Amino acid sequence: QEDSGKVDAGYSDEPPTPPDDPSAPSNNPN
């Protein structure tokens, strides 16, 4: 049952929050 909580969070409407990655285009507005 504990795993179900993690699954729900992963399959939420919003995508999982990625780790802070300076090289990611999302974090590079410039």
C-alpha positions as protocol buffer text, in pm:
chain_id: "A"
residue {
  index: 1
  type: GLN
  ca { x: 0 y: 0 z: 0 }
}
residue {
  index: 2
  type: GLU
  ca { x: 292 y: 236 z: 66 }
}
residue {
  index: 3
  type: ASP
  ca { x: 404 y: 209 z: -297 }
}
residue {
  index: 4
  type: SER
  ca { x: 61 y: 326 z: -414 }
}
residue {
  index: 5
  type: GLY
  ca { x: 126 y: 669 z: -263 }
}
residue {
  index: 6
  type: LYS
  ca { x: 448 y: 707 z: -459 }
}
residue {
  index: 7
  type: VAL
  ca { x: 278 y: 590 z: -779 }
}
residue {
  index: 8
  type: ASP
  ca { x: -3 y: 843 z: -739 }
}
residue {
  index: 9
  type: ALA
  ca { x: 252 y: 1122 z: -699 }
}
residue {
  index: 10
  type: GLY
  ca { x: 441 y: 1009 z: -1011 }
}
residue {
  index: 11
  type: TYR
  ca { x: 128 y: 983 z: -1222 }
}
residue {
  index: 12
  type: SER
  ca { x: -13 y: 1315 z: -1106 }
}
residue {
  index: 13
  type: ASP
  ca { x: -147 y: 1565 z: -1362 }
}
residue {
  index: 14
  type: GLU
  ca { x: 172 y: 1764 z: -1314 }
}
residue {
  index: 15
  type: PRO
  ca { x: 503 y: 1606 z: -1420 }
}
residue {
  index: 16
  type: PRO
  ca { x: 746 y: 1511 z: -1139 }
}
residue {
  index: 17
  type: THR
  ca { x: 974 y: 1797 z: -1036 }
}
residue {
  index: 18
  type: PRO
  ca { x: 1315 y: 1734 z: -1197 }
}
residue {
  index: 19
  type: PRO
  ca { x: 1633 y: 1795 z: -992 }
}
residue {
  index: 20
  type: ASP
  ca { x: 1798 y: 2136 z: -1024 }
}
residue {
  index: 21
  type: ASP
  ca { x: 1994 y: 2108 z: -1348 }
}
residue {
  index: 22
  type: PRO
  ca { x: 2153 y: 2432 z: -1477 }
}
residue {
  index: 23
  type: SER
  ca { x: 2208 y: 2265 z: -1814 }
}
residue {
  index: 24
  type: ALA
  ca { x: 1835 y: 2199 z: -1853 }
}
residue {
  index: 25
  type: PRO
  ca { x: 1670 y: 2434 z: -2110 }
}
residue {
  index: 26
  type: SER
  ca { x: 1374 y: 2478 z: -1873 }
}
residue {
  index: 27
  type: ASN
  ca { x: 1604 y: 2643 z: -1618 }
}
residue {
  index: 28
  type: ASN
  ca { x: 1777 y: 2851 z: -1886 }
}
residue {
  index: 29
  type: PRO
  ca { x: 1534 y: 3129 z: -1990 }
}
residue {
  index: 30
  type: ASN
  ca { x: 1820 y: 3299 z: -2176 }
}
